[in-house]
XYZ file of C-alpha atoms in Angstrom:
523
model
C 44.020 -33.315 -7.514
C 40.668 -31.710 -7.556
C 38.333 -32.521 -10.375
C 37.626 -29.677 -12.746
C 34.126 -28.346 -12.212
C 31.860 -28.188 -15.190
C 30.614 -24.742 -16.207
C 26.999 -24.468 -15.233
C 24.653 -23.058 -17.888
C 23.228 -19.583 -17.324
C 19.432 -19.480 -17.633
C 19.511 -22.594 -19.803
C 22.352 -21.319 -22.068
C 26.024 -22.161 -22.116
C 28.669 -19.454 -22.287
C 28.785 -19.411 -26.096
C 24.997 -19.336 -26.432
C 24.761 -16.465 -23.945
C 27.381 -14.496 -25.869
C 25.477 -15.015 -29.130
C 22.266 -13.742 -27.564
C 24.003 -10.639 -26.231
C 25.504 -9.897 -29.661
C 21.978 -9.595 -31.085
C 21.812 -6.073 -29.601
C 25.124 -4.977 -31.124
C 23.402 -2.755 -33.673
C 21.850 -0.657 -30.872
C 25.239 0.807 -29.913
C 26.795 0.855 -33.401
C 27.798 4.140 -35.043
C 25.085 3.919 -37.690
C 22.431 2.574 -35.291
C 19.555 4.624 -36.753
C 20.186 3.155 -40.193
C 20.220 -0.362 -38.720
C 16.989 0.356 -36.837
C 15.127 1.547 -39.952
C 16.529 -1.341 -41.946
C 15.061 -3.800 -39.448
C 11.790 -1.848 -39.461
C 11.651 -2.430 -43.212
C 12.039 -6.179 -42.597
C 9.363 -6.018 -39.900
C 6.922 -4.184 -42.206
C 7.527 -6.752 -44.958
C 7.012 -9.597 -42.503
C 3.688 -8.072 -41.461
C 2.669 -8.308 -45.159
C 3.734 -11.989 -45.253
C 6.980 -11.271 -47.166
C 9.624 -13.160 -45.218
C 12.547 -13.450 -47.636
C 13.801 -10.142 -49.054
C 16.285 -9.621 -51.863
C 18.743 -6.736 -51.552
C 16.700 -4.740 -54.032
C 13.512 -5.569 -52.101
C 15.103 -4.176 -48.956
C 15.857 -0.924 -50.783
C 12.269 -0.658 -52.052
C 10.820 -1.273 -48.557
C 13.206 1.263 -47.015
C 12.294 3.823 -49.694
C 8.615 3.372 -48.809
C 9.385 4.109 -45.155
C 11.459 7.124 -46.198
C 8.475 8.527 -48.079
C 6.197 8.367 -45.012
C 8.740 9.102 -42.248
C 11.088 12.051 -42.548
C 13.528 10.652 -39.999
C 14.037 7.475 -42.070
C 17.302 7.679 -44.064
C 17.245 7.585 -47.832
C 18.349 4.134 -49.086
C 20.336 5.848 -51.845
C 22.662 7.248 -49.167
C 23.251 3.863 -47.485
C 25.510 0.939 -48.310
C 22.839 -1.713 -47.963
C 25.061 -4.780 -48.584
C 27.502 -3.701 -45.858
C 24.700 -2.990 -43.365
C 22.996 -6.286 -44.141
C 26.258 -8.219 -43.718
C 26.793 -6.593 -40.303
C 23.304 -7.622 -39.179
C 24.015 -11.163 -40.376
C 27.256 -11.181 -38.380
C 25.399 -10.111 -35.222
C 22.872 -12.892 -35.756
C 19.857 -10.633 -36.274
C 19.374 -11.645 -39.937
C 19.894 -14.906 -41.746
C 21.340 -14.876 -45.264
C 20.819 -17.399 -48.024
C 21.773 -17.216 -51.682
C 19.729 -16.985 -54.873
C 22.386 -17.847 -57.426
C 20.223 -18.400 -60.481
C 21.390 -15.133 -62.123
C 24.871 -14.805 -60.596
C 27.804 -14.434 -63.008
C 30.579 -13.501 -60.519
C 31.367 -14.290 -56.887
C 30.630 -10.689 -55.851
C 27.208 -10.840 -57.445
C 26.599 -14.167 -55.796
C 27.376 -12.747 -52.346
C 25.826 -9.292 -52.597
C 23.402 -8.865 -55.442
C 21.707 -12.254 -55.208
C 21.500 -12.681 -51.426
C 18.124 -13.012 -49.723
C 17.689 -12.100 -46.076
C 15.197 -12.828 -43.345
C 14.886 -12.427 -39.585
C 16.315 -15.113 -37.369
C 13.935 -16.085 -34.586
C 16.211 -14.644 -31.889
C 16.870 -11.575 -34.039
C 13.152 -10.901 -34.457
C 12.672 -11.123 -30.686
C 15.583 -8.741 -30.106
C 14.142 -6.236 -32.593
C 10.691 -6.407 -30.980
C 12.293 -5.861 -27.570
C 14.059 -2.728 -28.822
C 10.839 -1.467 -30.417
C 8.895 -2.045 -27.199
C 11.410 0.104 -25.307
C 11.353 2.871 -27.927
C 7.553 2.945 -28.135
C 6.943 2.779 -24.372
C 5.125 5.835 -22.984
C 6.639 6.373 -19.561
C 4.030 8.948 -18.535
C 0.989 6.773 -19.320
C 1.219 4.520 -16.258
C -1.485 4.028 -13.661
C -2.141 1.993 -10.554
C -4.962 -0.516 -10.953
C -7.345 -0.148 -8.018
C -10.150 -2.184 -9.610
C -8.131 -5.402 -9.552
C -8.578 -5.931 -5.795
C -12.227 -6.916 -6.192
C -11.207 -9.443 -8.871
C -8.513 -10.851 -6.583
C -11.033 -11.326 -3.791
C -13.510 -13.062 -6.124
C -10.797 -15.336 -7.572
C -9.612 -16.339 -4.080
C -13.176 -17.244 -3.089
C -13.589 -19.264 -6.302
C -10.215 -20.956 -5.701
C -11.266 -22.051 -2.207
C -14.522 -23.454 -3.570
C -12.780 -25.300 -6.439
C -10.167 -26.779 -4.100
C -12.829 -27.948 -1.674
C -14.722 -29.634 -4.545
C -11.553 -31.202 -6.027
C -11.843 -29.441 -9.415
C -8.194 -29.523 -10.550
C -8.710 -27.598 -13.802
C -10.554 -24.756 -12.059
C -7.840 -24.635 -9.389
C -5.216 -24.304 -12.142
C -7.156 -21.564 -13.950
C -7.741 -19.485 -10.813
C -4.173 -19.833 -9.556
C -2.820 -18.876 -12.968
C -5.119 -15.856 -13.098
C -4.132 -14.755 -9.579
C -0.455 -15.074 -10.487
C -0.887 -12.885 -13.595
C -2.973 -10.316 -11.687
C -0.356 -9.897 -8.935
C 2.420 -9.672 -11.533
C 0.436 -6.919 -13.279
C -0.036 -5.028 -9.989
C 3.678 -5.214 -9.187
C 4.669 -4.113 -12.712
C 2.192 -1.231 -12.757
C 3.342 -0.052 -9.321
C 7.017 -0.188 -10.334
C 6.373 1.797 -13.532
C 4.149 4.312 -11.739
C 6.636 5.116 -8.984
C 9.470 5.316 -11.532
C 7.297 7.789 -13.464
C 6.896 9.894 -10.302
C 10.662 9.852 -9.830
C 11.227 10.962 -13.427
C 8.608 13.672 -12.979
C 10.338 15.025 -9.883
C 13.668 15.136 -11.718
C 12.308 16.878 -14.834
C 9.761 19.284 -13.333
C 11.794 22.371 -14.236
C 11.507 21.604 -17.946
C 7.841 20.501 -17.863
C 6.103 22.408 -15.046
C 2.948 22.995 -17.094
C 2.374 19.257 -17.514
C 2.667 18.674 -13.790
C 0.474 21.610 -12.793
C -2.214 20.578 -15.288
C -2.446 17.024 -13.942
C -1.577 17.404 -10.258
C -5.198 17.126 -9.059
C -5.846 13.982 -11.081
C -2.553 12.497 -9.847
C -3.343 13.124 -6.179
C -6.911 11.829 -6.587
C -5.564 8.689 -8.283
C -3.127 8.034 -5.437
C -5.803 8.656 -2.801
C -8.349 6.346 -4.449
C -5.779 3.579 -4.890
C -4.679 3.830 -1.254
C -8.288 3.774 -0.025
C -9.096 0.672 -2.071
C -5.895 -1.027 -0.921
C -6.685 -0.320 2.734
C -10.261 -1.521 2.303
C -9.399 -4.809 0.614
C -6.173 -5.775 2.433
C -7.823 -7.422 5.510
C -10.429 -9.132 3.334
C -7.778 -10.501 0.991
C -5.755 -11.768 3.953
C -8.803 -13.570 5.302
C -9.501 -15.046 1.835
C -5.918 -16.409 1.604
C -6.333 -18.130 4.969
C -9.663 -19.578 3.809
C -7.968 -21.049 0.723
C -5.237 -22.683 2.824
C -7.833 -24.141 5.161
C -9.234 -26.184 2.251
C -5.909 -27.999 1.839
C -2.732 -26.322 0.623
C -0.864 -29.402 -0.608
C -3.929 -30.732 -2.397
C -4.349 -27.394 -4.184
C -0.707 -27.284 -5.332
C -0.799 -30.887 -6.548
C -4.079 -30.245 -8.414
C -2.609 -27.189 -10.155
C 0.557 -29.100 -11.096
C -1.534 -31.995 -12.421
C -3.579 -29.700 -14.694
C -0.477 -27.794 -15.844
C 0.158 -28.437 -19.552
C 3.893 -27.688 -19.632
C 5.024 -31.040 -20.975
C 8.738 -30.248 -20.755
C 8.537 -29.887 -16.978
C 8.633 -32.940 -14.737
C 5.804 -33.392 -12.203
C 8.134 -32.512 -9.331
C 9.254 -29.339 -11.113
C 5.652 -28.299 -11.726
C 4.779 -28.894 -8.055
C 7.805 -26.858 -6.937
C 6.913 -24.050 -9.363
C 3.314 -23.770 -8.163
C 4.400 -23.920 -4.525
C 6.789 -21.060 -5.197
C 4.019 -19.045 -6.873
C 1.634 -19.573 -3.973
C 4.304 -18.597 -1.442
C 4.863 -15.402 -3.404
C 1.121 -14.697 -3.469
C 0.847 -15.344 0.265
C 3.822 -13.085 1.057
C 2.177 -10.368 -1.042
C -1.217 -10.566 0.691
C -0.892 -12.532 3.960
C 2.640 -13.370 5.201
C 2.706 -16.321 7.626
C 4.448 -14.520 10.498
C 2.633 -11.910 12.554
C 5.726 -9.675 12.602
C 6.230 -9.785 8.827
C 5.054 -6.925 6.651
C 3.160 -7.894 3.519
C 3.945 -6.459 0.101
C 0.475 -4.903 0.094
C 1.405 -2.950 3.252
C 4.676 -1.869 1.653
C 2.738 -0.726 -1.404
C 0.412 1.293 0.839
C 3.420 2.929 2.540
C 4.939 3.690 -0.857
C 1.664 5.296 -1.945
C 1.626 7.554 1.123
C 5.251 8.491 0.464
C 4.358 9.239 -3.155
C 1.601 11.602 -2.013
C 4.138 13.450 0.126
C 6.605 13.588 -2.777
C 3.939 14.991 -5.108
C 2.994 17.673 -2.575
C 6.654 18.593 -2.077
C 7.091 18.764 -5.840
C 4.011 20.974 -6.111
C 5.405 23.339 -3.475
C 8.769 23.477 -5.256
C 7.217 24.151 -8.656
C 4.892 26.796 -7.220
C 7.732 28.616 -5.463
C 9.877 28.477 -8.591
C 7.092 29.957 -10.730
C 5.976 32.599 -8.248
C 7.959 35.286 -10.051
C 6.662 34.347 -13.494
C 9.785 32.371 -14.474
C 11.486 29.417 -12.857
C 14.569 29.747 -10.673
C 16.536 27.609 -13.116
C 15.704 29.976 -15.982
C 16.800 32.980 -13.915
C 20.134 31.391 -13.046
C 20.759 30.353 -16.644
C 20.133 33.906 -17.910
C 22.363 35.307 -15.171
C 25.151 32.881 -16.113
C 24.770 33.978 -19.747
C 25.171 37.619 -18.727
C 28.328 36.864 -16.746
C 29.761 34.956 -19.704
C 28.962 37.741 -22.181
C 30.480 40.658 -20.207
C 33.437 42.265 -21.888
C 35.750 42.925 -18.939
C 36.414 41.986 -15.349
C 35.212 45.368 -14.102
C 31.898 44.832 -15.875
C 31.599 41.406 -14.228
C 32.175 42.980 -10.786
C 29.586 45.662 -11.533
C 27.063 43.004 -12.601
C 27.793 41.049 -9.432
C 27.231 44.122 -7.248
C 23.991 44.977 -9.038
C 22.688 41.411 -8.789
C 23.556 40.436 -5.219
C 23.864 43.848 -3.586
C 26.998 42.917 -1.614
C 29.208 45.771 -2.796
C 28.759 48.045 0.204
C 27.173 48.411 3.646
C 23.424 48.031 3.624
C 22.710 51.320 5.406
C 24.422 53.236 2.572
C 21.826 52.022 0.067
C 18.845 53.294 2.108
C 16.909 55.973 0.204
C 15.043 58.984 1.505
C 11.315 58.588 2.141
C 10.641 61.203 -0.565
C 13.554 61.049 -3.037
C 12.088 63.743 -5.332
C 12.217 66.323 -2.532
C 16.034 66.265 -2.592
C 17.808 67.515 -5.742
C 20.252 65.023 -7.163
C 22.865 67.775 -7.713
C 23.297 68.261 -3.976
C 26.200 66.526 -2.344
C 25.920 64.308 0.709
C 27.287 67.119 2.869
C 24.484 69.492 1.899
C 21.534 67.008 1.589
C 19.514 66.195 4.712
C 20.385 63.003 6.513
C 18.347 59.812 6.011
C 16.853 58.277 9.122
C 18.228 54.781 9.753
C 16.841 52.040 11.924
C 18.926 51.015 14.931
C 18.531 47.315 13.994
C 19.848 48.041 10.502
C 22.944 49.806 11.833
C 23.710 47.366 14.684
C 22.528 44.003 13.312
C 22.241 44.594 9.568
C 18.541 43.688 9.525
C 15.910 45.845 7.981
C 12.946 46.869 10.179
C 10.289 44.168 10.318
C 12.655 41.225 9.667
C 12.004 39.245 12.812
C 12.208 42.182 15.207
C 9.036 44.152 14.468
C 6.336 44.522 17.063
C 3.278 42.303 16.503
C 0.031 43.949 15.503
C -2.580 44.581 18.141
C -4.959 41.683 18.650
C -8.602 42.678 18.477
C -10.773 40.789 20.974
C -14.533 40.459 20.620
C -16.447 39.268 23.690
C -19.569 38.466 21.682
C -17.685 36.330 19.172
C -15.871 34.489 21.945
C -19.136 33.761 23.760
C -20.754 32.515 20.565
C -17.832 30.237 19.813
C -17.878 28.955 23.394
C -21.558 28.053 23.154
C -20.980 26.228 19.886
C -18.082 24.340 21.449
C -20.180 23.261 24.450
C -23.005 22.124 22.165
C -20.576 20.046 20.134
C -19.174 18.509 23.321
C -22.668 17.587 24.501
C -23.462 15.898 21.190
C -20.201 13.962 21.375
C -20.927 12.881 24.963
C -24.397 11.659 23.996
C -22.975 9.743 21.027
C -20.304 8.210 23.280
C -22.957 7.081 25.769
C -24.763 5.382 22.880
C -21.579 3.505 21.944
C -21.415 1.873 25.381
C -24.986 0.572 25.170
C -24.592 -0.537 21.526
C -23.091 -3.897 20.601
C -20.547 -3.162 17.869
C -21.504 -4.773 14.584
C -25.182 -5.023 15.509
C -26.204 -2.024 13.433
C -24.313 0.755 11.603
C -23.136 3.713 13.655
C -24.566 7.124 12.934
C -22.382 10.052 11.934
C -21.869 11.394 15.474
C -20.942 7.961 16.844
C -18.553 7.398 13.942
C -16.851 10.734 14.646
C -16.391 9.844 18.327
C -15.044 6.387 17.490
C -12.507 7.776 15.008
C -11.434 10.455 17.492
C -10.823 7.839 20.189
C -8.928 5.686 17.704
C -6.738 8.668 16.818
C -5.999 9.346 20.506
C -5.129 5.698 21.136
C -2.763 5.488 18.176
C -1.075 8.786 19.039
C -0.486 7.706 22.663
C 1.074 4.327 21.931
C 4.571 3.773 23.275
C 7.317 3.273 20.716
C 9.087 -0.099 20.985
C 6.262 -1.878 22.827
C 4.887 -4.044 20.062
C 1.880 -6.158 20.985
C 0.725 -3.866 23.816
C -2.917 -2.870 24.129
C -3.940 0.617 22.955
C -6.391 2.591 25.071
C -7.981 6.028 25.147
C -10.607 7.629 27.403
C -12.850 10.591 26.611
C -16.497 11.632 26.787
C -17.065 9.248 29.722
C -16.070 6.041 27.908
C -12.917 3.978 27.614
C -11.766 2.680 24.201
C -9.448 -0.374 24.226
C -7.725 -2.139 21.306
C -6.340 -5.566 22.253
C -3.891 -7.264 19.811
C -5.285 -10.505 18.350
C -3.134 -12.189 15.702
C -5.028 -13.460 12.685
C -8.263 -11.676 13.571
C -9.843 -8.369 12.699
C -12.805 -6.316 13.884
C -15.360 -4.959 11.417
C -17.414 -1.962 12.580
C -20.244 -0.784 10.274
C -20.080 2.999 10.360
C -21.438 5.981 8.492
C -20.037 5.954 4.976
C -18.561 2.421 5.050
C -17.096 -0.335 7.215
C -14.100 0.237 9.511
C -11.697 -2.749 9.616
C -9.268 -3.036 12.555
C -6.822 -5.686 11.405
C -5.161 -7.706 14.182
C -7.155 -6.111 17.037
C -10.316 -6.681 19.047
C -12.278 -3.623 20.179
C -14.045 -3.046 23.487
C -15.851 0.059 24.791
C -16.972 0.528 28.407
C -17.640 3.333 30.875
C -14.662 5.231 32.282
C -15.188 6.149 35.937
C -12.845 9.101 35.969
C -14.745 10.832 33.145
C -18.311 10.301 34.378
C -18.352 13.602 36.265
C -17.215 15.464 33.188
C -19.879 13.734 31.076
C -22.641 14.691 33.510
C -21.490 18.288 33.504
C -21.615 18.419 29.704
C -25.048 16.851 29.283
C -26.436 18.942 32.156
C -27.302 16.121 34.599
């Protein structure tokens, strides 16, 4: 006979303790939940003034004060305070004790002379509900300034671990853990806010249109900072591990002041935190995608979603009112019509599907034909062959294109400007071959050529061939990116530094483009 397995506690609580904690939120779904909420707000306000124990009459006075300043607060005269207080005691939110010095009957002892206060779990439950109610879902931002702090803390962590300073290691690791948790929480709230915005844009288009530029600029700046710091943060994580990973984890666990955790539990906890930090910034495998890269992809997707939302809002408001408003008014008209014939007439007038399209064509000068004339006597209206045969009005996909005006002088001027630009690019490319990358910053022309070659190489890569070299040739030079795990190439360029993570860069002369280069520079 198998032994009966013991019920394992859930998050440190047994089944009965978990049920008691869940019952703390029973007032949130009760029928009179607003009255319960304001009653607990009265207890919270009294607690803020250092009044912990409240008599039933004190609760009524505190609730009356809230009713005088907040219109939505119910009047305590309309509430059965003893019944509401007893329900909160039953749910475990309040604790009740008795003040029987003036009690003459059992009813007075239970109701009129009871004093109430928050239980510790009940106070936490009330604060949790208040935090949800007071949360501003629209006021969420991505923190782009935290990446510089992360880089500085990683450098300080490596130095402290190398010097054996356990307390500094603990402080820096704890700060890094809180910073990454803040980034993840901010990102989750921000992208949820974008989702809510996309679902409610028809009711609040003005808010979106007023802040769209700031929203796009915020996403662009965050993505730029993330791309700029990601390779540097990855290198900093590797530098920290080079100073001794196990020694760092043991030092942090030793300085940890959680006395109710065993040393082995503290070591396991800090190892788990560091593994999470490493997976966020620098995963161990070369084929694994870091959480920072996923966040960058989510930011790019968010930019696309915002632009699509902008296009949808703009198209909906092009006629002065939104499409949703038009359909709602039309549905109201259909509901308010008095008969079925009127509904058919409204349908024909709205959608124009009551008769053939060529019948509804009007004369070019309607005033020249008297309305009293019948169709037999009035002159015929000229119809387009496409309208009669295909049902399309003239110009809907079958009209002749307008004549294209050609200017020989403009074409020659544009051609000269194009050749001059090509010569400048060829000269800049020739300078890239003679220049050792990283020796000095590239000028603007050389930076433009380098970015153009990088774009060609990335566009020409073969799908499914991971780890293959990327190459591009133009302007007489050959640009080659060779995969190198764990390394990156830094190229000082005009306006900043270009980081090529996981690749080494080489530039040499391409034989098959030399003739073209000489033709452009006039050799």
